[in-house]
CSV table of C-alpha atoms (C1' of nucleotides) in Angstrom, one decimal:
chain,number,residue,atom,x,y,z
J,1,MET,CA,0.0,0.0,0.0
J,2,LEU,CA,1.1,3.5,-0.7
J,3,GLN,CA,1.7,5.7,2.3
J,4,LYS,CA,-0.4,8.7,2.9
J,5,LYS,CA,2.7,10.7,2.3
J,6,THR,CA,2.9,9.4,-1.2
J,7,LYS,CA,-0.7,9.9,-1.9
J,8,TYR,CA,-0.5,13.5,-0.7
J,9,ALA,CA,2.6,14.0,-2.8
J,10,ILE,CA,0.7,12.8,-5.9
J,11,LYS,CA,-2.3,15.0,-5.2
J,12,ALA,CA,-0.1,18.0,-4.6
J,13,LEU,CA,1.8,17.5,-7.8
J,14,LEU,CA,-1.4,17.1,-9.7
J,15,THR,CA,-2.5,20.5,-8.4
J,16,LEU,CA,0.7,22.0,-9.6
J,17,ALA,CA,0.3,20.1,-12.9
J,18,LYS,CA,-3.2,21.5,-13.5
J,19,GLU,CA,-2.0,25.0,-13.3
J,20,TYR,CA,1.4,24.4,-14.9
J,21,LYS,CA,3.2,27.3,-16.4
J,22,GLU,CA,7.0,27.3,-16.2
J,23,GLN,CA,8.3,28.5,-12.9
J,24,LYS,CA,5.0,29.9,-11.8
J,25,PRO,CA,4.8,29.2,-8.0
J,26,ILE,CA,1.8,28.1,-6.1
J,27,GLN,CA,1.7,28.4,-2.3
J,28,ILE,CA,1.7,25.5,0.1
J,29,SER,CA,-1.3,26.8,1.9
J,30,LYS,CA,-3.3,26.9,-1.3
J,31,ILE,CA,-2.5,23.3,-2.2
J,32,ALA,CA,-3.1,22.2,1.4
J,33,GLU,CA,-6.5,23.7,1.3
J,34,THR,CA,-7.7,22.5,-2.1
J,35,GLU,CA,-6.4,19.0,-1.5
J,36,LYS,CA,-7.3,18.8,2.2
J,37,ILE,CA,-3.7,17.9,3.3
J,38,PRO,CA,-2.4,18.9,6.7
J,39,ARG,CA,-0.5,22.1,6.1
J,40,LYS,CA,2.7,21.3,8.0
J,41,PHE,CA,2.9,17.8,6.7
J,42,LEU,CA,2.6,19.0,3.1
J,43,GLU,CA,5.3,21.5,3.8
J,44,ALA,CA,7.7,18.6,4.7
J,45,ILE,CA,6.6,16.6,1.7
J,46,LEU,CA,7.1,19.4,-0.8
J,47,LEU,CA,10.5,20.1,0.7
J,48,GLU,CA,11.5,16.5,0.1
J,49,LEU,CA,10.2,16.6,-3.5
J,50,ARG,CA,12.2,19.6,-4.0
J,51,ASN,CA,15.4,17.9,-2.7
J,52,GLN,CA,14.6,15.1,-5.1
J,53,GLY,CA,14.5,17.6,-7.9
J,54,ILE,CA,10.8,17.0,-8.8
J,55,VAL,CA,9.6,20.5,-7.9
J,56,GLY,CA,11.4,23.8,-7.6
J,57,SER,CA,10.6,26.6,-5.1
J,58,ARG,CA,10.8,30.3,-4.6
J,59,MET,CA,11.1,31.7,-1.1
J,60,GLY,CA,9.7,34.9,0.3
J,61,ALA,CA,6.4,36.7,-0.4
J,62,THR,CA,4.8,35.5,-3.6
J,63,GLY,CA,7.0,32.4,-3.4
J,64,GLY,CA,5.8,28.8,-3.6
J,65,TYR,CA,6.3,25.6,-5.5
J,66,TYR,CA,6.3,24.7,-9.1
J,67,LEU,CA,7.0,21.6,-11.2
J,68,SER,CA,10.6,21.4,-12.3
J,69,LYS,CA,9.6,19.6,-15.5
J,70,HIS,CA,6.6,19.4,-17.8
J,71,PRO,CA,3.7,17.3,-16.4
J,72,GLU,CA,4.3,14.8,-19.2
J,73,GLU,CA,7.8,14.1,-17.9
J,74,ILE,CA,7.0,13.4,-14.3
J,75,MET,CA,6.2,9.8,-13.9
J,76,LEU,CA,4.2,8.1,-11.1
J,77,SER,CA,7.1,5.6,-10.5
J,78,THR,CA,9.4,8.5,-9.8
J,79,ILE,CA,7.0,10.1,-7.3
J,80,ILE,CA,6.4,6.9,-5.5
J,81,ARG,CA,10.1,6.2,-5.1
J,82,SER,CA,10.9,9.8,-4.1
J,83,THR,CA,8.5,9.7,-1.2
J,84,GLY,CA,9.9,6.5,0.2
J,85,GLY,CA,7.4,4.0,-1.2
J,86,PRO,CA,9.1,0.9,-2.6
J,87,ILE,CA,7.1,-0.6,-5.5
J,88,ALA,CA,8.3,-4.2,-5.1
J,89,LEU,CA,6.5,-6.7,-2.8
J,90,LEU,CA,9.8,-7.8,-1.2
J,91,PRO,CA,13.0,-5.9,-0.5
J,92,CYS,CA,15.0,-8.6,-2.3
J,93,VAL,CA,13.6,-7.5,-5.7
J,94,SER,CA,13.5,-3.8,-5.0
J,95,LEU,CA,15.9,-1.7,-7.2
J,96,ASN,CA,15.9,1.3,-4.9
J,97,PHE,CA,15.3,-0.3,-1.5
J,98,TYR,CA,17.2,-3.5,-1.9
J,99,GLU,CA,17.8,-5.7,1.1
J,100,SER,CA,18.5,-9.4,1.1
J,101,CYS,CA,16.3,-11.8,3.0
J,102,ALA,CA,17.9,-13.0,6.2
J,103,GLU,CA,16.8,-16.6,5.8
J,104,CYS,CA,17.4,-17.0,2.1
J,105,VAL,CA,20.2,-19.4,1.4
J,106,ASN,CA,20.4,-18.5,-2.2
J,107,GLU,CA,18.6,-15.6,-3.7
J,108,GLU,CA,19.2,-16.7,-7.2
J,109,THR,CA,17.2,-19.8,-6.8
J,110,CYS,CA,14.4,-18.5,-4.7
J,111,GLY,CA,11.1,-19.4,-6.3
J,112,LEU,CA,9.1,-16.8,-4.4
J,113,ARG,CA,11.5,-14.1,-5.4
J,114,ASP,CA,11.1,-15.2,-9.0
J,115,VAL,CA,7.4,-14.6,-8.9
J,116,VAL,CA,7.6,-11.3,-7.0
J,117,LEU,CA,10.1,-10.1,-9.6
J,118,GLU,CA,7.5,-10.7,-12.3
J,119,VAL,CA,4.9,-8.7,-10.3
J,120,ARG,CA,7.3,-5.9,-9.9
J,121,GLU,CA,8.1,-5.8,-13.7
J,122,ALA,CA,4.4,-5.6,-14.4
J,123,SER,CA,3.7,-2.8,-12.0
J,124,ILE,CA,6.7,-0.7,-13.0
J,125,LYS,CA,5.7,-1.1,-16.6
J,126,ILE,CA,2.5,0.8,-15.9
J,127,LEU,CA,3.8,3.2,-13.3
J,128,SER,CA,6.8,4.3,-15.3
J,129,LYS,CA,4.9,5.1,-18.4
J,130,THR,CA,2.1,7.1,-16.6
J,131,SER,CA,2.9,10.8,-16.1
J,132,LEU,CA,1.0,13.5,-14.2
J,133,ALA,CA,-0.4,14.6,-17.5
J,134,ASP,CA,-1.7,11.1,-18.2
J,135,ILE,CA,-3.5,11.0,-14.9
J,136,ILE,CA,-5.2,14.3,-15.7
J,137,LYS,CA,-6.1,13.0,-19.1
J,138,ARG,CA,-7.7,9.9,-17.6
J,139,GLU,CA,-9.6,12.1,-15.2
J,140,ASN,CA,-11.1,14.1,-18.0
J,141,LYS,CA,-12.0,11.0,-19.9
J,142,LEU,CA,-13.7,9.6,-16.8
J,143,ILE,CA,-15.6,12.8,-16.2
J,144,LYS,CA,-16.9,12.7,-19.8
J,145,LYS,CA,-17.9,9.1,-19.5
J,146,PHE,CA,-19.9,9.6,-16.4
J,147,LYS,CA,-21.6,12.8,-17.6
J,148,VAL,CA,-23.3,10.9,-20.5
A,1,MET,CA,5.6,-4.5,0.7
A,2,LEU,CA,4.5,-7.8,2.0
A,3,GLN,CA,4.6,-8.1,5.8
A,4,LYS,CA,7.0,-10.5,7.5
A,5,LYS,CA,4.0,-12.3,8.6
A,6,THR,CA,3.0,-13.0,5.0
A,7,LYS,CA,6.5,-14.0,4.0
A,8,TYR,CA,6.7,-16.4,6.9
A,9,ALA,CA,3.3,-17.8,5.9
A,10,ILE,CA,4.4,-18.4,2.4
A,11,LYS,CA,7.7,-20.1,3.6
A,12,ALA,CA,5.8,-22.2,6.1
A,13,LEU,CA,3.3,-23.3,3.4
A,14,LEU,CA,6.1,-24.1,1.0
A,15,THR,CA,7.6,-26.4,3.7
A,16,LEU,CA,4.2,-28.2,4.0
A,17,ALA,CA,3.9,-28.4,0.2
A,18,LYS,CA,7.3,-30.0,-0.2
A,19,GLU,CA,6.4,-32.8,2.0
A,20,TYR,CA,2.7,-32.9,1.0
A,21,LYS,CA,0.8,-36.0,1.6
A,22,GLU,CA,-2.9,-35.8,2.5
A,23,GLN,CA,-3.5,-35.0,6.1
A,24,LYS,CA,0.0,-35.8,7.2
A,25,PRO,CA,0.9,-33.3,9.9
A,26,ILE,CA,4.2,-31.5,10.4
A,27,GLN,CA,5.0,-29.8,13.7
A,28,ILE,CA,5.3,-26.1,14.2
A,29,SER,CA,8.7,-26.4,15.8
A,30,LYS,CA,10.0,-28.3,12.8
A,31,ILE,CA,8.8,-25.7,10.4
A,32,ALA,CA,10.1,-22.9,12.6
A,33,GLU,CA,13.5,-24.4,12.7
A,34,THR,CA,14.0,-25.1,9.0
A,35,GLU,CA,12.6,-21.7,8.0
A,36,LYS,CA,14.1,-19.7,10.8
A,37,ILE,CA,10.8,-18.3,11.9
A,38,PRO,CA,10.2,-17.3,15.6
A,39,ARG,CA,8.4,-20.3,17.0
A,40,LYS,CA,5.5,-18.5,18.8
A,41,PHE,CA,4.9,-16.1,15.9
A,42,LEU,CA,4.6,-19.0,13.5
A,43,GLU,CA,2.2,-20.6,15.8
A,44,ALA,CA,-0.1,-17.6,15.6
A,45,ILE,CA,0.3,-17.4,11.8
A,46,LEU,CA,-0.6,-21.1,11.3
A,47,LEU,CA,-3.6,-20.7,13.5
A,48,GLU,CA,-4.8,-17.9,11.3
A,49,LEU,CA,-4.2,-19.9,8.2
A,50,ARG,CA,-6.1,-22.7,9.7
A,51,ASN,CA,-9.1,-20.4,10.5
A,52,GLN,CA,-8.9,-19.3,6.9
A,53,GLY,CA,-9.2,-22.9,5.8
A,54,ILE,CA,-5.8,-23.0,4.1
A,55,VAL,CA,-4.3,-25.5,6.4
A,56,GLY,CA,-5.7,-28.1,8.7
A,57,SER,CA,-4.4,-29.3,12.0
A,58,ARG,CA,-4.4,-32.1,14.5
A,59,MET,CA,-3.9,-31.6,18.2
A,60,GLY,CA,-2.0,-33.7,20.6
A,61,ALA,CA,1.1,-35.8,20.4
A,62,THR,CA,2.1,-36.4,16.8
A,63,GLY,CA,-0.2,-33.5,15.8
A,64,GLY,CA,0.7,-30.6,13.6
A,65,TYR,CA,-0.3,-28.8,10.5
A,66,TYR,CA,-1.0,-30.0,6.9
A,67,LEU,CA,-2.2,-28.3,3.7
A,68,SER,CA,-6.0,-28.6,3.4
A,69,LYS,CA,-5.7,-28.7,-0.4
A,70,HIS,CA,-3.2,-29.9,-3.0
A,71,PRO,CA,-0.2,-27.5,-3.5
A,72,GLU,CA,-1.4,-26.8,-7.0
A,73,GLU,CA,-4.7,-25.4,-5.6
A,74,ILE,CA,-3.2,-22.9,-3.1
A,75,MET,CA,-2.6,-19.6,-4.8
A,76,LEU,CA,-0.2,-16.9,-3.7
A,77,SER,CA,-3.0,-14.3,-3.9
A,78,THR,CA,-5.0,-16.3,-1.4
A,79,ILE,CA,-2.1,-16.5,1.0
A,80,ILE,CA,-1.3,-12.8,0.8
A,81,ARG,CA,-4.9,-11.9,1.4
A,82,SER,CA,-5.3,-14.4,4.3
A,83,THR,CA,-2.4,-12.9,6.2
A,84,GLY,CA,-3.7,-9.4,6.0
A,85,GLY,CA,-1.7,-8.1,3.1
A,86,PRO,CA,-3.7,-6.0,0.6
A,87,ILE,CA,-2.4,-6.4,-2.9
A,88,ALA,CA,-3.7,-3.0,-4.2
A,89,LEU,CA,-1.6,0.2,-3.8
A,90,LEU,CA,-4.6,2.1,-2.5
A,91,PRO,CA,-7.5,1.0,-0.4
A,92,CYS,CA,-10.0,2.5,-2.8
A,93,VAL,CA,-9.1,-0.2,-5.4
A,94,SER,CA,-8.8,-3.1,-2.9
A,95,LEU,CA,-11.4,-5.8,-3.2
A,96,ASN,CA,-10.8,-7.2,0.2
A,97,PHE,CA,-9.7,-4.2,2.2
A,98,TYR,CA,-11.8,-1.5,0.5
A,99,GLU,CA,-11.9,1.9,2.0
A,100,SER,CA,-12.8,5.2,0.3
A,101,CYS,CA,-10.4,8.1,0.2
A,102,ALA,CA,-11.4,10.8,2.6
A,103,GLU,CA,-10.6,13.6,0.2
A,104,CYS,CA,-11.9,12.1,-3.0
A,105,VAL,CA,-14.9,14.0,-4.3
A,106,ASN,CA,-15.8,11.3,-6.8
A,107,GLU,CA,-14.1,8.0,-6.8
A,108,GLU,CA,-15.4,7.1,-10.3
A,109,THR,CA,-13.6,10.0,-11.9
A,110,CYS,CA,-10.3,9.8,-10.0
A,111,GLY,CA,-7.4,9.5,-12.5
A,112,LEU,CA,-5.0,8.1,-9.9
A,113,ARG,CA,-7.4,5.4,-8.9
A,114,ASP,CA,-7.8,4.5,-12.6
A,115,VAL,CA,-4.1,3.8,-12.9
A,116,VAL,CA,-3.8,2.1,-9.6
A,117,LEU,CA,-6.6,-0.2,-10.7
A,118,GLU,CA,-4.6,-1.2,-13.7
A,119,VAL,CA,-1.6,-2.0,-11.5
A,120,ARG,CA,-3.8,-4.2,-9.3
A,121,GLU,CA,-5.2,-6.1,-12.2
A,122,ALA,CA,-1.7,-6.8,-13.5
A,123,SER,CA,-0.4,-8.0,-10.1
A,124,ILE,CA,-3.4,-10.1,-9.3
A,125,LYS,CA,-3.2,-11.7,-12.7
A,126,ILE,CA,0.2,-13.1,-11.8
A,127,LEU,CA,-0.4,-13.8,-8.1
A,128,SER,CA,-3.7,-15.6,-8.6
A,129,LYS,CA,-2.3,-18.0,-11.2
A,130,THR,CA,0.8,-18.9,-9.2
A,131,SER,CA,0.4,-21.8,-6.7
A,132,LEU,CA,2.7,-23.3,-4.1
A,133,ALA,CA,3.5,-26.0,-6.6
A,134,ASP,CA,4.4,-23.4,-9.2
A,135,ILE,CA,6.8,-21.7,-6.8
A,136,ILE,CA,8.5,-25.0,-6.1
A,137,LYS,CA,8.7,-25.7,-9.8
A,138,ARG,CA,10.4,-22.4,-10.4
A,139,GLU,CA,12.8,-23.1,-7.7
A,140,ASN,CA,13.8,-26.4,-9.3
A,141,LYS,CA,14.2,-24.7,-12.6
A,142,LEU,CA,16.4,-22.0,-11.1
A,143,ILE,CA,18.6,-24.6,-9.3
A,144,LYS,CA,19.1,-26.4,-12.6
A,145,LYS,CA,19.9,-23.2,-14.4
A,146,PHE,CA,22.6,-22.2,-11.9
A,147,LYS,CA,24.1,-25.6,-11.6
A,148,VAL,CA,25.2,-25.6,-15.3
P,1,DC,C1',-4.9,-43.5,33.7
P,2,DA,C1',-0.8,-40.6,33.7
P,3,DA,C1',2.8,-38.5,31.4
P,4,DA,C1',4.4,-36.4,27.4
P,5,DT,C1',3.7,-33.7,23.5
P,6,DA,C1',1.0,-31.1,20.5
P,7,DT,C1',-2.1,-27.3,19.1
P,8,DA,C1',-5.8,-23.4,20.7
P,9,DC,C1',-6.5,-19.3,22.6
P,10,DT,C1',-6.2,-14.8,24.9
P,11,DA,C1',-3.7,-11.1,26.5
P,12,DT,C1',0.2,-8.4,26.6
P,13,DT,C1',4.5,-6.2,25.4
P,14,DA,C1',8.1,-4.4,22.3
P,15,DA,C1',9.7,-2.5,18.2
P,16,DA,C1',9.3,-0.1,14.1
P,17,DT,C1',7.1,2.8,11.0
P,18,DT,C1',4.2,6.5,9.7
P,19,DA,C1',1.8,10.8,10.5
P,20,DG,C1',1.7,15.1,12.1
P,21,DT,C1',3.3,19.4,14.9
P,22,DA,C1',6.2,23.2,16.8
P,23,DG,C1',8.9,27.0,16.2
P,24,DG,C1',12.2,29.8,14.6
P,25,DA,C1',15.7,31.1,10.6
P,26,DA,C1',16.2,32.7,6.1
P,27,DT,C1',14.5,35.0,2.0
P,28,DT,C1',11.8,38.0,-0.9
P,29,DA,C1',8.4,41.5,-2.6
P,30,DA,C1',6.4,45.7,-1.8
U,1,DT,C1',10.7,47.6,7.5
U,2,DT,C1',6.9,44.6,7.4
U,3,DA,C1',4.4,40.8,5.8
U,4,DA,C1',4.4,36.6,3.5
U,5,DT,C1',6.5,32.8,2.3
U,6,DT,C1',9.8,28.7,2.2
U,7,DC,C1',13.7,26.2,4.9
U,8,DC,C1',15.2,23.4,8.5
U,9,DT,C1',15.6,20.7,12.7
U,10,DA,C1',13.7,18.5,16.3
U,11,DC,C1',9.9,16.5,18.5
U,12,DT,C1',5.6,14.0,19.6
U,13,DA,C1',1.7,11.1,18.7
U,14,DA,C1',-0.6,7.5,16.6
U,15,DT,C1',-0.7,3.3,14.3
U,16,DT,C1',0.8,-0.9,12.8
U,17,DT,C1',3.6,-4.9,12.9
U,18,DA,C1',6.4,-8.3,15.3
U,19,DA,C1',7.0,-11.1,19.0
U,20,DT,C1',6.2,-13.3,23.7
U,21,DA,C1',3.9,-15.3,27.8
U,22,DG,C1',1.1,-18.4,29.9
U,23,DT,C1',-2.7,-21.4,30.3
U,24,DA,C1',-6.3,-24.5,28.4
U,25,DT,C1',-7.4,-28.3,25.6
U,26,DA,C1',-6.7,-32.4,22.9
U,27,DT,C1',-4.2,-36.8,21.6
U,28,DT,C1',-1.0,-40.6,21.8
U,29,DT,C1',1.4,-44.0,24.0
U,30,DG,C1',3.3,-46.8,27.7
DNA sequence: CAAATATACTATTAAATTAGTAGGAATTAA
DNA sequence: TTAATTCCTACTAATTTAATAGTATATTTG
């Protein structure tokens, strides 16, 4: 399961994406309000996303956060990883959060690992081709669909 | 990520599967030892698996646990669900652990949910066609592969 | 039947992770 | 210079997960 932190991050980034215009900052408080995210928590999350290079910021009055890339270039897999959420089901198949299993005699011949690897591939295939822009597109399609 | 509990469950069930013979019980302590799982914790896990109908048990001397079905019929998805591990990335797309998102105005038109649904489908497709027997088969294949 | 050996069950504790808060420093625009 | 904003560090609270303790109940075997 994704952490709340990750979900908040995605929602916040979607807000930035919807009003995307290069370097145009939006304030934390505005995002927190529209997305119903605890203000201070969001502050911490955006700071982290900034350190990861996903968003940029401007300090001072009229400051705020903005996407550092076009919404088409920011992938869901990147966001999940940047906010600490491993995608894999077991640490032994995680690229970014790898850890070997204490009990495993031989990782290479572990049948469970083999399956879990497949699951990871399938998940990453979807998550790494889906951008913020894609999510917004999907949203619009769904709205149309349910209006009819 | 799968919980340790789930991983222990899978390992324990694989042990039972490898020595499978209808209704032939194996003791907790033996499984705990070969799989390096804390004895008492495993006890609790097996009890749960029993209440879920995945294993059967016999009390008293010479008692123990045994698979209630053939290893080919026990699927990874079932084990994960039975030990409390949701497969979906968000509760709003989980079949067995469903919960709506507090902030979501309309679930049906949520773009993120739409993507996460796809990921779930892909994962379940693999996990629900993989049985204990399949995992063992994979293991044997891998052993052969790495021997050469 | 008694002793030994299992699981069944309930309750509790410990550890780890995740979520959220507090408060002041630094920066910028007006 | 003031107001508005992000930056940063350190905490605290809440929740979840992992593990343990101890007793009750059932079963086999001598």
